[in-house]
Amino acid sequence: MIKNYFKIAFRDLSRNKAFSFINIFGLAVGLATCLLIMLYIFDESSYDKHHKDGDRVFRIISKNAKGEGWAAGPGPLAEGLKNELPDVEQSTRLLTFPDIATLLLKYEHGAESKQFFETNGYYVDSTFFKIFTYDFIYGNAATALNEPNSTVISKELAGKFFGSENPVGKSILITTPFGEFNYTVKGVFSSEKNKSHIPANFLLTMRNTDMWNWVQNQTRWTTNNIFFTYVKLKEGANPQAFEKKLNPFFDKHAGADMKAAGFSKTLFIQPVKDIYLHSDIENELSANGNINYLYILGSIGAFILMIACINFMNLSTARSQKRAKEVGVRKVMGAEKSSLIRQFLGESFIMCMLSLVLAIMLSWLLLPVFNNLTQKNMQPFEHPVLLLWVTCLTLITGLLAGLYPAFYLSSFKPISVLKGKILNSFSATAIRKGLVVFQFTISVCLILGAIVIWQQLNLFKNQQLGFTKEQKIVLPMQKSYKNSETNYTPLKNELLQNPAVKSVTVGSTYPGIPDLNDMLFYAEGKAASDLVDIHLAAIENDYIKTLGMTVVSGRSFSKEFTGDSAGIILNETAIKQLGYDPNSAIGKKIQYDFAGNHGLFQITGVVKNFNFESLHTDIKPCGFTTGAFANKYGYVIASVNTNNYPQLIKDVEKSWNKLNAGTPFLYSFIDQDFQRNYEKERRTSNIIVYFTIIAILIACLGLFGLAAFSAEQRTKEIGIRKVLGASVTDVTALLSKDFIKLIIVAIIIASPIAWYCMDKWLQNFAYRITISWWMFAAAGSLAVIVALMTVSFQAIKAAIANPVKSLRTE
C-alpha cells in the first residue's frame, strides 16, 4: 500500500511539473530562509553562554537621576564588593578608554621584526579568568595573569606574530600613550566557538609598569567611572537580594561626596549572559546585539515559511478538481476516507522532504553571501541541534500544509464527482482568496518596513550635524606616547605643504568617537547643586574653523589672546542648561568644585549645536578648552580639497613616515567614522530588504501558479469571449482584476499594522523621520505592480491563445 502511495505521488508530481516545481521550490526557499535566520539567531543568542557558573556572574552598572545608564564604575568598587558583601565569591575589573582602544604591538626576534596596530585590548585584574571562561590553547588560565606585565593573546593575534609555534614566554613590546613596555605572553585563547560581549583580542594584566600606579591611586568612589566591574556570586546567593544591598553599600562609601557634588547614582546588576542582547546603555565595550532585531528577523522567517505553506495549500486545493474523479473512483472501489487522507498527507510529506533537501543545499550555497551580509563567520553545522529543529519544522510544515488539502479532497462525494457536479466550492475559493490576502499583507508590511528603514538611514547620512564632516582626514597621534606639540608642529607644517590640504588642527577627540572626559559645572551666581554635566575636548586654536563649526557669539580661541588658557567655548545646549542666553553669555564664568579641586572658566565663545555622537542620542552639553583636562595632541585633523584620494593618502603617509619612522601609518575619515555608528542598523536594513525580496518572490510564485490554474479553468470561457469579439486587453483585465482586488485589500489591512510597528522602531532614535503618506503609496504601488506583472504573464498567454483549440470539442 505504501509503495502504491509513493507511485501515485511521484506520478502526480511528474504529470504536473510546473505546479510541482512551484510548490517544491517555493517551500525550499522558505525553509532555506528559515534555516539561515535560525542560524543567525542561534549565533546572536550564544554570547556569554559558555562561562562556567555563568548564571552567577553579573556586571555592576549605574543609572543617574534621569535614568541614563552607564556600564562602568569607580576603581575601588570591585574590591569593596568582595570585601564587604558576603554574597560575592569573586570580583574583577576591566579597563579601557579611547586612548588605548588601539595599541601598537611589536615583536622582534633576531633579524625578524613584526608590528601591527591592534584593537580590542583590555587591562584586567588577575582574577579575570576566575570569573570568565576562555578556551586556552596554550598556558594556564588560573595563573596566566598573576605575574606583572603578563598578557594573554588571541589565537589570531598569535598567528600574526608567532605563526604556529607556542608563544608562551615570548615578549611583545606594546606602545601605549604612556610609553613603550614589554609584556610576556602567558597564554593563548580561542574565541571561535565561545562568543562574548568582551571582544578581546589581547588582555593585559593591570599589575604593570605603565598603569598600575595610576590604578592604585583610584581610591575615590565618585570619579573616573571607567572600570567595568564584574562579580561572581556564591552558590545559592539570591541575585535580587544582593542587588538590594548594593545601594546602601554604595551610599556608605560615596553618599557624602555625591551629596556635596549635587548628583545621585543608583547601582544595578546585569546578568552577564544578557548583556549582549539586552543591554543598551552608554559606554558599552562594543556594539551589542539587539533582542528586538532578533524578534523581527524571527518573525520574518516565520512569515516567509507561512507564505510558502500558503502557496502549497492554495495550489493543492486549486488542483483538487483534477483529482476529484480520481478520488471518486477510489471511493467507489472501496477506498476509505482515512486511507485517502494518509495518501494525500504522504504526498505532502514527500514534497516537503524534497524541499528540505533542496533547502539545505540552498542554505549551504548562500551561507557565504549571508555571512558577508551579517559580518559573521557562521558555519553550516556550527549548531547541530539546528538540523533537528529544521527537520521537525519541515515535518510540521508538511502536516499543516497538507492537512486541509487532504481533508478537502477526501470529503468529495463519489456520485457528485463522477457526474461532474463538484467543480469548485465556495469554501475552497474563499480560503484561497483569504490566504492570498494574508500573503500580500505580510509582503506589504515588509516593503513598507524596508522603505522606512532606508529613509531613516538616509537621514543618518544626510543630516546636518552642525559641522562639516566631509573631506576630513584623521591621523591618530594618541596611538604613540610621543603625542606632544614637539611631534605635532613639524607634522602640521609638512601636511600644509600639500596643496590638497586646506588646514590642519589637533584635538583630544573628534565627532564620531566616544568622549569620556566630562566635568560638572555650575553657572556664576548659582548654587553648587545646579550642576550641568559638560563633555570636554582639549583643542588647538583652529579646531573650530577646521571642522566647520559655527560660532554664534563671541569668538574662537586665538594665539593672540594669552588669557584663552582659562577660557572655554560651549555649545548652545550647555549655555541653555547653565541658564545663560547665547547672546549675553560671553565673559560670564562657570565653575567646578569637585573632589577637592575648585576652578573656573570664562566663556569665550558659543558654537551652534552639533552632533558629537551618533543620532541615536540627543545633543549633549559640550565644551572646548585649550588643554585643561586632556592632552590635546591626540588626533590630527586635516581638512582637504581633492578628488584624488589615493594620491592624497600616499602623500599624507609619506609625510607621516618622514616624521614618525617606526610607527605604522593609520588614518580614517570623519564621515566614515560617523557612519560606523549605524552599522547595526545598516546590516539589519540589508537583511530585511533581502528577505523582503524573498517573501515577495515566494508570494508571486504562488500567485503565478494560481493565475495559471485560473486561466486553465477558464479556457473555454476565454475562447467564447474571443469569438464574440473580446480583445487581448479585455481578457487580460478579466483574469487580472480579481487578483488585484485581493492585493488592494491586503494593502488596506497592512498599512495600519506596518505604521504601528515602524513607529515603535523609530522611537529608538533621537532624530527620526516622519512616516509619510507617500511611503504607503510606494509600498502599495510596488505590491500591485509586482502582482500585476505576475498575473499578467499568464493572463496574456491565455488571451493570445487560439480559441479554435479550446472550442473544437464543444
Coordinates of C-alpha atoms in Angstrom, one line a residue, residues 76-302:
P76 CA 37.5 50.7 44.3
L77 CA 34.1 49.2 43.6
A78 CA 35.2 45.7 42.8
E79 CA 37.4 45.2 45.8
G80 CA 34.8 46.8 48.1
L81 CA 32.1 44.5 47.0
K82 CA 34.2 41.4 47.6
N83 CA 35.4 42.5 51.0
E84 CA 32.2 43.8 52.4
L85 CA 29.3 41.9 50.9
P86 CA 29.3 38.2 51.8
D87 CA 27.3 37.2 48.7
V88 CA 30.3 37.9 46.5
E89 CA 32.7 35.0 45.8
Q90 CA 35.0 36.8 43.4
S91 CA 35.2 40.2 41.7
T92 CA 37.3 41.6 38.8
R93 CA 37.7 44.7 36.7
L94 CA 38.3 45.5 33.1
L95 CA 39.7 48.9 32.0
T96 CA 39.6 50.6 28.6
F97 CA 39.2 54.1 27.2
P98 CA 39.5 55.7 23.7
D99 CA 43.3 56.5 24.1
I100 CA 44.1 52.8 24.5
A101 CA 41.4 51.4 22.1
T102 CA 44.1 50.8 19.6
L103 CA 47.7 50.0 20.6
L104 CA 50.9 49.3 18.6
L105 CA 52.3 45.8 19.2
K106 CA 55.9 44.8 18.2
Y107 CA 57.7 41.5 18.2
E108 CA 61.4 41.3 17.5
H109 CA 63.4 38.1 17.3
G110 CA 66.9 38.5 15.9
A111 CA 66.5 40.0 12.4
E112 CA 62.8 39.3 12.4
S113 CA 60.6 42.2 13.3
K114 CA 56.8 42.5 13.1
Q115 CA 54.5 45.3 14.2
F116 CA 50.7 45.8 14.0
F117 CA 48.1 48.2 15.3
E118 CA 45.7 46.0 17.3
T119 CA 42.3 46.8 18.6
N120 CA 40.2 45.3 21.5
G121 CA 43.0 45.1 24.0
Y122 CA 41.9 45.5 27.7
Y123 CA 43.6 45.9 31.1
V124 CA 42.2 43.3 33.5
D125 CA 42.7 42.2 37.1
S126 CA 44.5 38.9 37.7
T127 CA 41.1 37.5 38.9
F128 CA 39.6 37.9 35.4
F129 CA 39.8 34.2 34.5
K130 CA 38.4 33.2 37.8
I131 CA 35.1 34.7 36.6
F132 CA 35.2 34.3 32.8
T133 CA 35.8 31.0 31.0
Y134 CA 38.1 31.1 28.0
D135 CA 39.2 28.2 25.8
F136 CA 43.0 28.2 26.3
I137 CA 45.2 26.7 23.6
Y138 CA 48.5 27.4 25.4
G139 CA 49.1 28.4 29.0
N140 CA 47.1 28.1 32.2
A141 CA 44.1 30.4 32.7
A142 CA 44.3 30.1 36.5
T143 CA 47.8 31.7 36.7
A144 CA 48.1 33.5 33.3
L145 CA 47.8 37.0 34.7
N146 CA 49.4 36.5 38.2
E147 CA 52.8 38.0 37.3
P148 CA 53.3 41.7 36.5
N149 CA 53.4 42.7 32.8
S150 CA 51.7 39.5 31.7
T151 CA 49.5 39.2 28.6
V152 CA 47.1 36.7 27.1
I153 CA 46.5 36.9 23.4
S154 CA 44.0 35.5 20.9
K155 CA 44.7 32.7 18.5
E156 CA 44.5 35.1 15.6
L157 CA 47.0 37.5 17.1
A158 CA 49.4 34.7 18.0
G159 CA 49.3 33.5 14.4
K160 CA 50.2 37.0 13.1
F161 CA 53.2 37.3 15.4
F162 CA 54.4 33.8 16.0
G163 CA 52.9 31.6 13.3
S164 CA 52.1 28.0 14.5
E165 CA 54.7 27.9 17.4
N166 CA 53.8 28.2 21.1
P167 CA 54.4 31.8 22.1
V168 CA 54.2 31.4 25.8
G169 CA 57.2 33.0 27.4
K170 CA 57.9 35.3 24.4
S171 CA 57.9 39.1 24.8
I172 CA 55.9 41.7 23.0
L173 CA 56.7 45.4 23.1
I174 CA 53.5 47.4 23.5
T175 CA 53.4 51.1 22.7
T176 CA 50.9 53.0 24.8
P177 CA 50.2 56.7 25.3
F178 CA 52.3 56.3 28.5
G179 CA 55.4 54.8 26.9
E180 CA 56.8 51.5 25.5
F181 CA 56.5 48.4 27.7
N182 CA 57.5 44.8 27.4
Y183 CA 54.8 42.2 28.2
T184 CA 55.3 38.5 28.4
V185 CA 52.9 36.2 26.7
K186 CA 51.4 33.8 29.3
G187 CA 48.6 32.2 27.3
V188 CA 46.7 31.9 24.0
F189 CA 42.9 31.6 23.8
S190 CA 40.5 30.8 21.1
S191 CA 37.1 32.6 20.8
E192 CA 35.9 30.8 17.6
K193 CA 33.3 28.8 19.5
N194 CA 32.7 30.9 22.6
K195 CA 31.5 34.4 21.9
S196 CA 31.4 37.2 24.4
H197 CA 30.3 40.8 24.8
I198 CA 34.0 41.4 25.6
P199 CA 35.5 41.1 22.1
A200 CA 39.0 40.7 23.4
N201 CA 42.0 40.4 21.1
F202 CA 44.5 40.6 23.9
L203 CA 44.3 41.1 27.7
L204 CA 47.0 42.9 29.8
T205 CA 47.3 42.5 33.5
M206 CA 46.6 45.6 35.4
R207 CA 49.7 45.0 37.5
N208 CA 52.2 46.5 35.1
T209 CA 54.8 49.2 34.8
D210 CA 52.6 51.6 32.7
M211 CA 49.2 51.8 34.5
W212 CA 49.4 50.1 37.9
N213 CA 50.5 53.2 39.9
W214 CA 47.6 55.2 38.5
V215 CA 45.1 52.4 39.1
Q216 CA 46.2 52.1 42.7
N217 CA 45.6 55.8 43.2
Q218 CA 42.0 55.5 42.0
T219 CA 40.5 55.3 45.5
R220 CA 37.7 57.8 45.1
W221 CA 34.2 56.4 44.7
T222 CA 32.8 59.3 42.6
T223 CA 35.4 59.9 39.9
N224 CA 36.9 58.0 36.9
N225 CA 34.0 55.7 36.4
I226 CA 35.8 53.8 33.7
F227 CA 36.3 50.4 35.4
F228 CA 34.0 47.7 34.2
T229 CA 33.1 45.7 37.3
Y230 CA 32.0 42.1 37.4
V231 CA 31.1 39.9 40.3
K232 CA 30.6 36.2 40.7
L233 CA 28.1 35.4 43.5
K234 CA 28.4 32.5 45.8
E235 CA 26.5 29.4 45.1
G236 CA 22.9 29.7 46.4
A237 CA 23.1 33.5 46.7
N238 CA 20.0 35.4 45.7
P239 CA 20.8 38.0 42.9
Q240 CA 17.7 40.1 43.8
A241 CA 18.7 40.2 47.5
F242 CA 22.3 41.1 46.5
E243 CA 21.1 43.9 44.3
K244 CA 19.1 45.4 47.2
K245 CA 22.3 45.6 49.2
L246 CA 24.2 47.5 46.5
N247 CA 22.9 51.0 47.1
P248 CA 23.2 51.0 50.9
F249 CA 26.8 49.8 50.4
F250 CA 27.5 52.4 47.7
D251 CA 25.9 55.2 49.8
K252 CA 28.1 54.3 52.7
H253 CA 31.2 55.0 50.6
A254 CA 30.1 57.6 48.1
G255 CA 26.9 59.2 49.5
A256 CA 28.6 62.2 51.2
D257 CA 30.7 63.1 48.1
M258 CA 27.7 62.7 45.8
K259 CA 25.5 64.8 48.0
A260 CA 28.2 67.5 48.2
A261 CA 28.5 67.4 44.4
G262 CA 24.8 67.6 43.9
F263 CA 24.1 64.4 42.0
S264 CA 22.9 60.9 42.7
K265 CA 23.5 57.4 41.2
T266 CA 21.9 54.0 41.7
L267 CA 23.6 50.7 41.2
F268 CA 22.1 47.7 39.4
I269 CA 23.2 44.2 38.3
Q270 CA 23.2 42.8 34.8
P271 CA 23.4 39.0 34.2
V272 CA 26.5 38.6 32.0
K273 CA 24.6 36.3 29.7
D274 CA 22.0 39.0 29.0
I275 CA 24.4 41.9 28.3
Y276 CA 24.9 41.3 24.5
L277 CA 21.2 41.2 23.5
H278 CA 19.5 43.1 26.3
S279 CA 21.9 46.0 27.3
D280 CA 21.7 49.3 25.6
I281 CA 23.4 51.8 27.9
E282 CA 26.3 54.3 27.4
N283 CA 29.9 53.3 27.4
E284 CA 29.4 49.7 26.3
L285 CA 32.6 47.8 25.4
S286 CA 31.4 47.2 21.9
A287 CA 28.3 47.4 19.8
N288 CA 25.9 44.9 21.3
G289 CA 23.2 43.0 19.5
N290 CA 19.5 43.8 19.9
I291 CA 16.9 41.3 21.0
N292 CA 14.2 43.3 19.2
Y293 CA 16.0 42.8 15.9
L294 CA 16.0 39.0 16.5
Y295 CA 12.3 39.1 17.1
I296 CA 11.9 41.0 13.8
L297 CA 14.1 38.5 11.9
G298 CA 12.4 35.5 13.6
S299 CA 9.0 36.9 12.6
I300 CA 10.1 37.5 9.1
G301 CA 11.4 33.9 8.9
A302 CA 8.2 32.6 10.2

